Coordinates of C-alpha atoms in Angstrom, one line a residue:
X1 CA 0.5 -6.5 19.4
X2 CA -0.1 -8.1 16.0
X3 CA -3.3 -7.3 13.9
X4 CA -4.2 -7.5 10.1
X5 CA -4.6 -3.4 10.0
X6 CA -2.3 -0.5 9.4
X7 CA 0.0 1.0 12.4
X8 CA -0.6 -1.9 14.6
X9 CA 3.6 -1.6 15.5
X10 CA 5.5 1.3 14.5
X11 CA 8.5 -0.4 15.0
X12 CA 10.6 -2.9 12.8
X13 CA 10.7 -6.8 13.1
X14 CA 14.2 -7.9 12.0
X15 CA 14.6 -11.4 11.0
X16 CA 17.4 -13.4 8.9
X17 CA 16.7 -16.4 6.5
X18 CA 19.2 -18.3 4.2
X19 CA 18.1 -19.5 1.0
X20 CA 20.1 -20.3 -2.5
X21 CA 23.1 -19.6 -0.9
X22 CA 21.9 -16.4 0.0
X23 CA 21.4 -14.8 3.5
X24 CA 18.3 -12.5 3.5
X25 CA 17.8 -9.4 6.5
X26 CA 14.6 -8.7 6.4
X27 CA 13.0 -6.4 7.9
X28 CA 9.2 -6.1 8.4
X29 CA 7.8 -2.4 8.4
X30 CA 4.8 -0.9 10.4
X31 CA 1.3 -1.6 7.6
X32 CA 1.4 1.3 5.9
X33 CA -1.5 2.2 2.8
X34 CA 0.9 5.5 1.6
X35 CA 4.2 7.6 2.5
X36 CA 2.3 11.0 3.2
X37 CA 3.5 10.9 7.1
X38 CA 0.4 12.0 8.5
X39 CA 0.7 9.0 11.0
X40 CA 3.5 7.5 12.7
X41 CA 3.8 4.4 10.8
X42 CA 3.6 6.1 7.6
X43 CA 6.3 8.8 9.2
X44 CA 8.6 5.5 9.8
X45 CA 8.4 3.8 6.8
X46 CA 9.0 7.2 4.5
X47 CA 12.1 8.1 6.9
X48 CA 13.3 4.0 6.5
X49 CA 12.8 4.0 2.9
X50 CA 15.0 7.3 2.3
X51 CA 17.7 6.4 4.9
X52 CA 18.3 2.8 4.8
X53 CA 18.6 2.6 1.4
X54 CA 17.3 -1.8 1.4
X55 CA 18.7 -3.7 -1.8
X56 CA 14.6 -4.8 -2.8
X57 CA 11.3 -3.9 -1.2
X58 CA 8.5 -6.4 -1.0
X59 CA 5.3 -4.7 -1.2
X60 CA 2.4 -6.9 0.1
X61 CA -0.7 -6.2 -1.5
X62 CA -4.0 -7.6 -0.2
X63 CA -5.4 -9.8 -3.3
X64 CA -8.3 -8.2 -1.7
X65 CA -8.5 -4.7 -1.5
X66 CA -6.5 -4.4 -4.9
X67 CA -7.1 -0.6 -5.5
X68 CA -6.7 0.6 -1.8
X69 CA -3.2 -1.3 -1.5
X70 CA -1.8 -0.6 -4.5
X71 CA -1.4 3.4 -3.8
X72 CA 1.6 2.6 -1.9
X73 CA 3.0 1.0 -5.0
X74 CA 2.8 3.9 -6.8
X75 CA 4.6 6.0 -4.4
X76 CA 7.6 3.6 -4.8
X77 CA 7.2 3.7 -7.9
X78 CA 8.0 7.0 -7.9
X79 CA 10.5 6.6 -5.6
X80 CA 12.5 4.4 -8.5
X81 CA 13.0 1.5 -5.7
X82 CA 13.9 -2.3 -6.7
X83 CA 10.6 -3.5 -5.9
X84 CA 8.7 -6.6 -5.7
X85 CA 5.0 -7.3 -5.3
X86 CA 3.4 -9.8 -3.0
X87 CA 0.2 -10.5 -4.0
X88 CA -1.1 -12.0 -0.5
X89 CA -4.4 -13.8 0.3
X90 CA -4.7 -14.7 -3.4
X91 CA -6.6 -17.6 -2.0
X92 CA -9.4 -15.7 -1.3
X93 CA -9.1 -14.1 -4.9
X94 CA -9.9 -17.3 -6.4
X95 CA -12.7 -18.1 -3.9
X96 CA -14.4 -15.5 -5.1
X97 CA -14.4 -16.2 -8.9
X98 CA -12.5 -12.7 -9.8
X99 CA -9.7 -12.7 -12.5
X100 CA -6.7 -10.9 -12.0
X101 CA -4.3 -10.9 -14.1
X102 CA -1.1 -9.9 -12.1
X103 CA 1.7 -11.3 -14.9
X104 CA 0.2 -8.3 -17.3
X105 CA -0.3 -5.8 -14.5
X106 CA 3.4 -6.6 -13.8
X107 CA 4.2 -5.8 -17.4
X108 CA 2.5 -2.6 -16.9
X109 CA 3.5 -1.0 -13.8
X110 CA 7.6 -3.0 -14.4
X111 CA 7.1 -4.8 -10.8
X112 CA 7.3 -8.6 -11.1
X113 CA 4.0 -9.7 -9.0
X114 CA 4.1 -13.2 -7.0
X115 CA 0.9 -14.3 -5.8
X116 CA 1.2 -15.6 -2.0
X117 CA -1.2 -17.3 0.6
X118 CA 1.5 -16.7 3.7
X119 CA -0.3 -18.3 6.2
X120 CA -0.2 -21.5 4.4
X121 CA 3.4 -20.7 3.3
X122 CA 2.6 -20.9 -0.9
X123 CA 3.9 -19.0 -3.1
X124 CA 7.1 -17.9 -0.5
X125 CA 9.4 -19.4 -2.5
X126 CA 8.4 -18.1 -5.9
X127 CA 9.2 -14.6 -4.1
X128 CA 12.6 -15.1 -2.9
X129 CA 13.1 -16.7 -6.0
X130 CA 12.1 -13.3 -7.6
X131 CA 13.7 -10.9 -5.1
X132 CA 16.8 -12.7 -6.0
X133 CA 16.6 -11.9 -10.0
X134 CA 15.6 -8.1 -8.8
X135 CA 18.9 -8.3 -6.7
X136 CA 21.1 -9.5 -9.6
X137 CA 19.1 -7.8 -12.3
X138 CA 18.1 -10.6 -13.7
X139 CA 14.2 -10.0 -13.6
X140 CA 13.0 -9.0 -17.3
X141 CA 9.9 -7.8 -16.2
X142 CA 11.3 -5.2 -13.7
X143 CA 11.7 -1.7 -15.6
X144 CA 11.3 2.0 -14.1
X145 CA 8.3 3.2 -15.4
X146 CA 6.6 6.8 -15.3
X147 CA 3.6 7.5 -13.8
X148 CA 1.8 10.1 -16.0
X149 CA 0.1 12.6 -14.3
X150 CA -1.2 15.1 -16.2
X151 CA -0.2 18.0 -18.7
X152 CA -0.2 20.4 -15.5
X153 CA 1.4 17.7 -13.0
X154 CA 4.1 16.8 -15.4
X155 CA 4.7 20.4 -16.1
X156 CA 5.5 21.5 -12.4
X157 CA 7.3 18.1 -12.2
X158 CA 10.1 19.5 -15.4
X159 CA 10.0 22.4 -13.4
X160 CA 10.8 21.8 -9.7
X161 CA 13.4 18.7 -10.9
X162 CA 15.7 21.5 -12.6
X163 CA 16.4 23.3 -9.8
X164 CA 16.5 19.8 -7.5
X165 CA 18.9 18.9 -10.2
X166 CA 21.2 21.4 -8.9
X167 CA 22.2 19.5 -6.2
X168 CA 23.8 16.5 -7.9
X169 CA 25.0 14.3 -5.1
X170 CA 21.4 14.6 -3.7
X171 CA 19.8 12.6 -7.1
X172 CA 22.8 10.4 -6.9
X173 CA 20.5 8.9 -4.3
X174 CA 17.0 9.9 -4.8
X175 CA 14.7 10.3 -7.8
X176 CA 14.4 14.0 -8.2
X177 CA 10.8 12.9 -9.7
X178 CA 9.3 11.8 -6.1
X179 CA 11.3 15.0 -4.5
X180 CA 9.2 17.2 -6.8
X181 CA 5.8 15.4 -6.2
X182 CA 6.2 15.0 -2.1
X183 CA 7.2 18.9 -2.3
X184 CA 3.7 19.5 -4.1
X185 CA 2.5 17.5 -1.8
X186 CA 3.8 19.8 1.4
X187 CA 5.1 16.8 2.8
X188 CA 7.1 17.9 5.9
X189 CA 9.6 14.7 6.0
X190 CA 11.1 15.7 2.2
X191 CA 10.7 19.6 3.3
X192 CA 13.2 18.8 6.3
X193 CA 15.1 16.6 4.2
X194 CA 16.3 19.2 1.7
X195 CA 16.9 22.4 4.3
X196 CA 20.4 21.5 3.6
X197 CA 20.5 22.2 0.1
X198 CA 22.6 25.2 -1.0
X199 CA 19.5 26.5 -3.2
X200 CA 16.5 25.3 -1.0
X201 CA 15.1 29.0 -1.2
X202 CA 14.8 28.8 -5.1
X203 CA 13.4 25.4 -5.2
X204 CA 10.3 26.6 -2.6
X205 CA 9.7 29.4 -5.0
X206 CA 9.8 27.3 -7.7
X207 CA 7.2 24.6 -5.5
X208 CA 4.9 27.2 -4.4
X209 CA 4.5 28.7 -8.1
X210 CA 4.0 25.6 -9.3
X211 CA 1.7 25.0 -6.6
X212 CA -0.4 28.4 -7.1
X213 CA -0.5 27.4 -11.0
X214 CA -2.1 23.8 -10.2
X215 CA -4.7 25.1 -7.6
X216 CA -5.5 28.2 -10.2
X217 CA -6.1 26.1 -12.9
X218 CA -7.9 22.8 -11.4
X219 CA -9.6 24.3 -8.4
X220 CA -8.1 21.9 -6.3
X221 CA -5.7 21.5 -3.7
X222 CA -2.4 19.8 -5.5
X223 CA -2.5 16.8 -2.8
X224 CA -6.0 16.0 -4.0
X225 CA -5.2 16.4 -8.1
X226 CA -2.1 14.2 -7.8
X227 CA -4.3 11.2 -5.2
X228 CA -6.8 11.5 -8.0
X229 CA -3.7 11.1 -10.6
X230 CA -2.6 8.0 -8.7
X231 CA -6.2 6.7 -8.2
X232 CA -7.0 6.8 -12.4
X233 CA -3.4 5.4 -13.0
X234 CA -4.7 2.6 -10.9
X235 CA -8.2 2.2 -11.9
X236 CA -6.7 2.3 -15.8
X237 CA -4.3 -0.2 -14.8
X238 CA -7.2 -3.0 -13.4
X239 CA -9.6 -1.9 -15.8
X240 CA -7.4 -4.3 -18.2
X241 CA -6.4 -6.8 -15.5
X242 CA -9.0 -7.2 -13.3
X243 CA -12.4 -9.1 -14.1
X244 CA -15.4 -9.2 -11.0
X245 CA -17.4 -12.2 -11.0
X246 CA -20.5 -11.1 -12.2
X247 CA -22.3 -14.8 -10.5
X248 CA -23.1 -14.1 -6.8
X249 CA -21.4 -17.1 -4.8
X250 CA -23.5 -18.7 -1.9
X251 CA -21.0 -19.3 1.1
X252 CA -22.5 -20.6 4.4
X253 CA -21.9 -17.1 5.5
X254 CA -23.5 -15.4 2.9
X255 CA -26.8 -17.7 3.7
X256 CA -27.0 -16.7 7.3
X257 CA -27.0 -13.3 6.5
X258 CA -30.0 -13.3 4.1
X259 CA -31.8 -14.9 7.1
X260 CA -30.7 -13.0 9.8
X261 CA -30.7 -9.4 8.3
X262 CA -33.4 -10.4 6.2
X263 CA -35.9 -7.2 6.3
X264 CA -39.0 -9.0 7.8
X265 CA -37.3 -12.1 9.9
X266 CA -34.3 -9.3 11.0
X267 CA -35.5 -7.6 13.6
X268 CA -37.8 -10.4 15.2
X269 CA -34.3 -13.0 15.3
X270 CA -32.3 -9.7 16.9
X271 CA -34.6 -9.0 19.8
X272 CA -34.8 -12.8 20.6
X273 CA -31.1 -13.2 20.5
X274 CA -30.7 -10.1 22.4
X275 CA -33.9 -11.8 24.9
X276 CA -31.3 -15.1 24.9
X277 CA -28.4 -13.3 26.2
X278 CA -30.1 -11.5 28.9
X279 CA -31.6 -14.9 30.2
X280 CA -27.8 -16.4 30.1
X281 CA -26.1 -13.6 31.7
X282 CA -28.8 -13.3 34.9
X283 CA -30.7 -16.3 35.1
X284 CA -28.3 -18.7 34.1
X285 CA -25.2 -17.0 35.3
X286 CA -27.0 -17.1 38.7
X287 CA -25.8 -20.4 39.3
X288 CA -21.9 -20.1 39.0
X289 CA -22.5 -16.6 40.6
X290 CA -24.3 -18.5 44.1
X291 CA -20.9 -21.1 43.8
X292 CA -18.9 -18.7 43.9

């Protein structure tokens, strides 16, 4: 099945493609809008991300649906992946007379940002070009930046990295910065992941002190203070990149609606529609039906 939503396959889509001399594996993940594995694409993509270890992730973000899409980004940010953004349907963007501008937002989050309209194949070539420079760090505007979250986030961060930090061949591979946030999080996938450790007793006692500390002091449960973290980071972030055209624009579709849910003529044009496709269906559909 194929559909524009999250979860529609929770399975990968592998797929090869030669370009520059190079020979790209791609593989296409289940539509995921975080890594909090409370649904099985989400599960899928947190367990691929940590296992498979891929060279550069292309993060598509709806040009869209800018602050919904680009929570996800801040989880790999976190995550201290090569990353870099697709800025899809930016077509539609520009229909709609809203500025965006995606070279300083990449300057500010350190993820170069390619603006794409896939269906008509524009802008695909820009982004290989790009994943390329990410591959052979070449890309000046890719840089690993910090998300900050707060005097009380950041202070259970400091605390719950020093005892991950114990365990050096595990942050040989992983940011010890993400570990601490999907352990405030109670995310099971990273609670499984670490059972191995040597030291995984201290570093729950450490988590759920921290926790205890963060829910004393804000009233709120810590999965809620750090999404509202992530949420102001982004909201800060398009407040200085992101202009909405003020002018209303008048598409065709936009002119049918303010006839056809007008609040007088609305109800009137429903009932005689609704009339219409009664007198198809049994009067009309009589005819076929005495054919048949």
């Amino acid at each position: 099945r194929v559909g524009n939503y999250a979860g529609v396959t929770v399975d990968i889509k592998k797929g090869r493609y030669k370009y520059k001399d190079y020979i790209f594996e791609l593989h296409d993940l289940p539509g995921t809008y975080s890594l909090s594995s409370y649904t099985p694409e989400e599960e899928f993509v947190h367990q691929y991300l940590l296992t498979q270890f891929p060279d550069v992730v292309i993060n598509v973000v709806d040009a869209s649906n800018l602050e919904r899409n680009l929570y996800l980004t801040t989880q790999l940010i976190d995550m201290d992946l090569r990353v870099v953004i697709a800025l899809n349907m930016y077509d539609e963007l520009q229909k709609s007379g809203d500025f965006f501008d995606y070279q300083k937002m990449g300057s500010m989050i350190g993820i170069p940002i390619v603006p794409t309209v896939s269906n008509r194949g524009r802008g695909i070539m820009a982004l290989f070009d790009e994943v390329i420079k990410i591959f052979e760090d070449q890309q000046s505007t890719y840089q690993h930046v910090h998300i900050n979250y707060g005097e009380n986030l950041e202070a259970a961060i400091h605390e719950i990295q020093q005892e991950l930090k114990k365990n050096k061949s595990l942050l040989d591979k992983y940011s010890s910065r993400f570990l601490s946030l999907k352990l405030l999080e109670k995310n099971e996938t990273i609670t499984n992941f670490l059972k191995e450790c040597p030291n995984i007793e201290q570093i729950n006692a450490v988590v759920e002190k921290q926790k205890q500390q963060i829910e004393k002091d804000t009233g709120e449960q810590t999965e809620t203070v750090i999404a509202d973290a992530k949420f102001g980071f982004i909201a800060g972030a398009l407040e200085e990149t992101y202009k909405k055209n003020k002018q209303i624009i008048k598409t065709l579709t936009k002119r049918i609606d303010s006839v056809l849910i007008n609040r007088i003529l609305g109800l009137p044009i429903f009932f005689v529609l609704l009339w219409l496709v009664f007198e198809a269906t049994f009067y009309l559909g009589n005819y076929p039906i005495e054919w048949i």
